[in-house]
Steps between C-alpha positions, in 0.01 A plus 500: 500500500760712625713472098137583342489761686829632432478426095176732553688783666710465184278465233330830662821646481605413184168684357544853617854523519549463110232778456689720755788479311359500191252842622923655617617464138186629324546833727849504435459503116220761516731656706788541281205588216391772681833603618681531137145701381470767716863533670749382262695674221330790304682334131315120620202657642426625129489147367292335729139715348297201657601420864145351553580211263808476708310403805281262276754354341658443850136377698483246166845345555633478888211386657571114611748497282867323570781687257446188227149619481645855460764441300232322246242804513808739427523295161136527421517886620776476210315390264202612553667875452634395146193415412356844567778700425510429155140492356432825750827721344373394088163577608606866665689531212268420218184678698651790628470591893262847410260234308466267749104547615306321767382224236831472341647390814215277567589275179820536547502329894242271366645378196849479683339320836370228195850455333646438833228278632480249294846357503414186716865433560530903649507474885212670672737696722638659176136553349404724832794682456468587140158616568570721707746635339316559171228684702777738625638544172201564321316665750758716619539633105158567499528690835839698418438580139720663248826483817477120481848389406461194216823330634480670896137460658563099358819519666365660794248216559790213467735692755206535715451099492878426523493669832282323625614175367868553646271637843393180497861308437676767785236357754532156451846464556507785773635419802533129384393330175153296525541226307233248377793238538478513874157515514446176361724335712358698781166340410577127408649506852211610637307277266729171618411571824131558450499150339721352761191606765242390313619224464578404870112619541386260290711227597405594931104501352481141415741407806257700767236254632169735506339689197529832714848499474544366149193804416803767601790386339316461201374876553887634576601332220196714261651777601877381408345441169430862441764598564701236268255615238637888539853399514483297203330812376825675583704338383392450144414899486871586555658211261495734191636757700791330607622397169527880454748494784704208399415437123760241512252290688281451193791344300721315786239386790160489267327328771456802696197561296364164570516588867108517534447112381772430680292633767151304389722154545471573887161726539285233282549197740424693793172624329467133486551411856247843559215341264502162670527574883210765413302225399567255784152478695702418811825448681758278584446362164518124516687432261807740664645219781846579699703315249353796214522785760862394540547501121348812420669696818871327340366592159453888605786532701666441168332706264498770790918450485469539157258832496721659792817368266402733193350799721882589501517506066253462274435176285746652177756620734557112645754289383332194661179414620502344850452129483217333625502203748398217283446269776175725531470440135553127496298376784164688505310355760151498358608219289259187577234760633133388464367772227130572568265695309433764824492832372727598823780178430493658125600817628748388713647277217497804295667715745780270552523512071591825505719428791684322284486704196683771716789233596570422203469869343323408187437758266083467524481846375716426175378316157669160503548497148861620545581181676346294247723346213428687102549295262768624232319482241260773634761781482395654122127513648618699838749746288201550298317595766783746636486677179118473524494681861770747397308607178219569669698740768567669223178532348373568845690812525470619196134448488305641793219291688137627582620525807731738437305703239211539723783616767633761230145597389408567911771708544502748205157513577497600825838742519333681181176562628681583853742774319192664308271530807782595679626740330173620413400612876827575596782590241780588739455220730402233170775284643331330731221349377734320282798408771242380732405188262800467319697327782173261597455315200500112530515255263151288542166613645527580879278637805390814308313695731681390845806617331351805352315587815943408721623722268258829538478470884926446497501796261289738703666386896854564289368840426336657832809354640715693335309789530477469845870455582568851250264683707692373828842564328414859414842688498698216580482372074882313548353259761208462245653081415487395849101434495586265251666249650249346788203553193758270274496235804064531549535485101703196501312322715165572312607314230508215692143569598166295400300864479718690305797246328769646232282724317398707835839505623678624221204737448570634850847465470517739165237730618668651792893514333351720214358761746813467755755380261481797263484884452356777240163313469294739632233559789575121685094503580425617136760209327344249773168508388566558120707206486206271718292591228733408213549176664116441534477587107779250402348205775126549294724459153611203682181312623335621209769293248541254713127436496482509121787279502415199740080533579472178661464556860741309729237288613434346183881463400473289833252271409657423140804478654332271731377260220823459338651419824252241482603397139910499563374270834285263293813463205747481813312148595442403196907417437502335846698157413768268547702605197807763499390676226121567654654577787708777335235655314309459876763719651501762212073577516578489875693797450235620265236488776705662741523786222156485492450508910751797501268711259198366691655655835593838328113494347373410864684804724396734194140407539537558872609850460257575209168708594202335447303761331181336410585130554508348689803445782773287405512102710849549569489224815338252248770581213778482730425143652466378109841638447636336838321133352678548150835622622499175702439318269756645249713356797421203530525450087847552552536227718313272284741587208790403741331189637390351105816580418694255730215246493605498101857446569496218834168277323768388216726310797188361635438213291125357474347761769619783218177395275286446770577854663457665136140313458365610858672868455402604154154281555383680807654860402303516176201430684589763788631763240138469303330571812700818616559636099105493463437658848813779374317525140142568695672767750699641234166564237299623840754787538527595173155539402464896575116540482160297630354501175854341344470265815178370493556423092741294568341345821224435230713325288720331676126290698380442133782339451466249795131430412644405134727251705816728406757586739413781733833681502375851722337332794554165523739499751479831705104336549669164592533402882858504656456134607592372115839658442553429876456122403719527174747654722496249793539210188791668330686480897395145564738393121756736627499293816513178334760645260723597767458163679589331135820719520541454837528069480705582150892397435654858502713655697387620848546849394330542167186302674522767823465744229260359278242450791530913647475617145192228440347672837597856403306460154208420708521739706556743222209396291286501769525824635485595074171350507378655842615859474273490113220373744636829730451700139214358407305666819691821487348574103165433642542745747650745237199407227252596833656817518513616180152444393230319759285399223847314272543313850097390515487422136859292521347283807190472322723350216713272705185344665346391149878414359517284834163350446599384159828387572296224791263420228783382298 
């Protein structure tokens, strides 16, 4: 209790003290912006015409950021100011400054925001700065006239982003570089002994001799598991970053960039042990005697010596692996154990699979085709298919995607019709309807209006701030940077806030540096509330595009999202078998659902933060527990990919039981897969079906066919009791009993027949829990078809009744 504690204390820790640093070096950089603009040399003062897009350039970069990160935005800073330096000096040139009107420069931001857009292969980083900086350059022409220089005011507007760009550089390696190296390391230490604890908790939960007990270890180690999940986050955020620190890393140690499934090879079997002791109904388990509670204790001590071992270098950095005992290996002691078809033995069994798994240190995570043999005569076919790939990254970047076009279209769009309005209202203070959507533009849809709504409430508290701290500054101007820095910290730490997230915080951020961070704007009061109302025209250009450009409420991106989830499950099962190559092509659309679940999860927290307007309010509970069901079972499809696997390779040395274990397990799996792909085919046409009337058609349809004596595909089995899968399910464990006493009483070696028999009971375990979190599914759509639309949920019970009543009759 006392380490848990302690590893809690740290993780706490660990989670504000990189944001307290990270809030220091932010101020600093601003600092050193506003220092150079208003105190520094008269002959660099005269360069820098922008110092506002300084401090933007500088609240884009530092924040979070290690000096890899940095040093990587600096390059995209780079080239992001080529790209506008060029087309913005021939089009000054061509135009003429004096001719430059308020529609001209519209076009011109618009068309240029386009041409910059749509390169898919642009970062976005380099996109938001280009933006701006065309909205300073053509703005600022329109605002200056016949004075704008066609080479200078460009010129002007790249110095101005250089500074802060080297701002940003200074302050990360001020007083001591930050490097995303040591941050990594820093967090797989913390992340080896996260998953040394967990696993001791898991190990002391099926030792402890009361259910109470077990209950809390399996709680403390929930909690250990978050925190693995945001260290893993960690450390695959900062990867890219570090090969900007040492690029000799990508060439000499590549396998620094495999660091995060090095990283799955250790979290997936302990999501493992998590998904069977949650199931366990009660403790001791009986299976788990002294002789097993003496293996497993043995067996962590060594994978805990192991863990501690590499919390002192990273995986890449070792020369050697520690060894493993192999006597723990060699002499399992569940060998000659009575398997039983009790859900709770099954579990256990399984647990003590993935016990193993982590002994051994098999790579579940990877695709085992590497390890298999190729046959020579295959190499034309795969060179082919090199070439193949690497002609279609070319096409793909010389080509742009929908995606990208749409992204293009949204953005010229919106920074056009943000410059006119803008500059309409307001034609000295034009900037800023532009600048204030220039440097928010993402790539995909996302939370429109909570981000619109962050950024005009960060905009406005930036402002009065500012205002405020000039009117209790008055006469003391020189001290007029010192507000800055504890409203950088509140900043900082509002970006890491569910209410207001990035967009309010740099809003904030960037509202009060261009009130105290400058001079020669004006009345403070008067530039306050003209620039509040700029931003408010440039956030309606915004929602308004944004609108045109994705319509589809998050809700019903959900719910389709939803359904193909359901689909991706459904082709998942359908390649469960005992072959290598099913198994592969099991593993890779088991990655393809996960894509699918992490859309799904993005959909569901937009929905949650969407107003309802008219409709009516969003089931996020409901939602969530589906998502909880299907990311378990994306799980546990992993482990069935792993267990076919070696079931393939062992049934070859095991003479005659080899045929009788592939009749029982591809008889009794076709069976069970029918039964749960029909029940995933019904749940995945229920939640696609968007209306009543489309609903009841094919309700309609689908009990027509039944009375014709055709299949009922809809509601034949969402209308079917429990009790028959539950039998098919309860028959499928009795052969895998009587397979794994066939193996048992077989000629191989002790070993291979230990392993044969915990794989045999992990399958089961596996399929079983496939088949009862789809039951788990099943219930939550109901409750998600009831919500949506009372009268769908009468009409589909209505329909189930009848489909049951014919399905008796025949």
């Amino acid at each position: 209790m006392a380490a848990s504690t302690t590893m809690g204390d740290y993780q706490t820790q660990s989670s504000w003290r990189p944001r307290i640093g990270s809030a220091l070096r932010t101020a600093l950089a601003c600092t050193i912006v506003g220092c150079t603009t208003l105190y520094g040399p008269p002959q660099l003062r005269k360069y820098l015409t922008y110092p506002s897009f300084s401090y933007m350039t500088t609240i884009l970069i530092v924040p979070d950021a290690k000096l890899g990160d940095v040093l990587r935005s600096c390059w995209h800073v780079m080239y992001a100011t080529v790209q506008v330096m060029v087309p913005s000096v021939l089009t000054l040139w061509l135009v003429g400054p004096k001719n430059f009107d308020i529609l001209l420069a519209t076009v011109a931001v618009a068309v240029s925001a386009f041409v910059v857009a749509l390169p898919e292969s642009t970062h976005l980083m380099s996109k938001r700065i280009a933006f701006g900086q065309f909205v300073n350059v053509y703005v600022g022409t329109v605002v200056h006239g016949a004075e704008t220089g066609v080479v200078m005011h460009p010129l002007g507007v790249a110095a101005s982003t250089a500074l802060g760009a080297l701002a940003s550089v200074l302050a990360l390696l001020f007083p001591y570089p930050w490097m995303a190296y040591y941050e990594v390391k820093k967090s797989w230490r913390m992340y080896a002994e996260n998953a040394s604890q967990r696993l001791t908790h898991f190990v002391e939960a099926v030792s402890v001799q009361d259910k109470r007990g077990a209950l809390e270890f399996i709680s403390q180690e929930q909690s250990l598991s978050k925190a693995a999940a945001k260290l893993h986050q960690s450390i695959s955020n900062n990867l890219v970053g570090m090969v900007w620190e040492r690029p000799q890393m990508k060439f000499l140690k590549p396998n620094y960039m495999k660091l995060g499934e090095q990283l799955q090879e250790t979290e997936i079997p302990l999501r493992g042990m998590e998904i069977a002791l949650s199931s366990c109904s009660s403790f001791p388990l009986n299976l788990i005697d002294e002789e097993l509670r003496g293996h497993l204790r043995s067996s962590e001590v060594q994978i805990s010596l192991r863990l501690r071992q590499s919390r002192y270098s990273m995986p890449s950095d070792a020369t050697t692996a520690p060894e493993i005992n192999r006597e723990i290996l060699d002499n399992a002691p569940w060998i000659g154990k009575p398997t039983t078809t009790n859900h709770d033995n099954m579990a256990a069994s399984f647990f003590l699979y993935c016990m193993e798994l982590l002994l051994e240190n098999q790579p579940i995570a990877r695709n085992p085709g590497n390890t298999v043999k190729s046959n020579p005569n295959q190499a034309p076919s795969g060179a082919q298919n090199q070439a193949h790939c690497n002609f279609q990254s070319v096409w793909k970047n010389i080509m742009p995607s929908l995606r990208s076009l749409v992204f293009a279209l949204k953005c010229s769009l919106s920074l056009g019709l943000a410059v006119l309005f803008g500059l309409i209202y307001n034609k000295e203070n034009g900037y800023w309807a532009g600048l204030t959507i220039a440097i928010g533009f993402v790539t995909g849809r996302q939370a429109t209006f909570t981000v619109t709504n962050a950024r005009a409430q960060g905009t406005a508290m930036g402002s009065v701030y500012g205002v405020m701290c000039l009117f209790l500054f008055q006469g003391t101007e020189h001290f007029r940077l010192l507000p800055l820095i504890p409203w950088i910290f509140f900043t900082h730490f509002l970006r890491h806030s569910r209410m207001y997230g990035q967009a309010g915080g740099i809003s904030a951020a960037i509202g009060a540096l261009l009130i105290l961070g400058r001079e020669n704007y004006g009345p403070p009061s008067e530039f306050a509330i003209a620039r509040m109302i700029e931003a408010c025209i440039g956030l309606i250009c915004f929602v308004l595009v944004e609108i045109l450009f994705y319509p589809m409420r998050a809700v019903t991106l959900a719910r389709n999202e939803l359904s193909k989830s359901m689909g991706a499950l459904r082709d998942c099962i359908k390649d469960i078998n005992l072959c290598v190559p099913a198994s592969a092509g099991l593993r890779e659309k088991q990655r393809k659902l996960k894509s699918h679940l992490k859309k799904l999860e993005n959909f569901i927290q937009e929905a949650e933060t969407e107003p309802n307007f008219w409709f009516l309010p969003f089931k996020g509970a409901s939602y969530s527990k589906v998502l909880g069901s299907l990311s378990k079972l994306a799980d546990l499809l992993l482990f069935v990919a792993c267990e076919t696997e070696f079931l393939s390779q062992v049934t070859q040395k095991l003479g005659g039981a080899s045929e009788e274990l592939r009749q029982h397990m591809n008889a009794d799996l076709e069976l069970l897969k029918e039964k749960i792909n029909s029940s995933l085919e019904c749940l995945e046409k229920v939640t696609s079906i968007k209306s009543v009337a489309g609903f009841e058609t094919a309700a309609q349809d689908d009990y027509h066919d039944s009375e014709l004596g055709k299949p009922a595909n809809l509601f034949r089995i969402l209308g079917a009791g429990d009790e028959e899968v539950e039998t098919i399910v309860s028959i499928l464990l009795q052969h895998f009993q009587e397979v794994a006493h066939n193996v048992h009483n077989s000629d191989s070696e002790e070993k291979c027949k230990s392993q044969m028999v915990l794989c045999l009971a992990g399958l089961g375990f596996c399929i079983q829990s496939l088949t009862s979190e789809t039951m788990e599914m099943e219930k939550q759509a109901r409750k998600l078809v009831k919500w949506e639309s009372p009268s769908r949920h009468e009409k589909f019970l209505n329909i189930c009744c009848k489909a049951n009543a014919l399905d008796a009759r025949t």
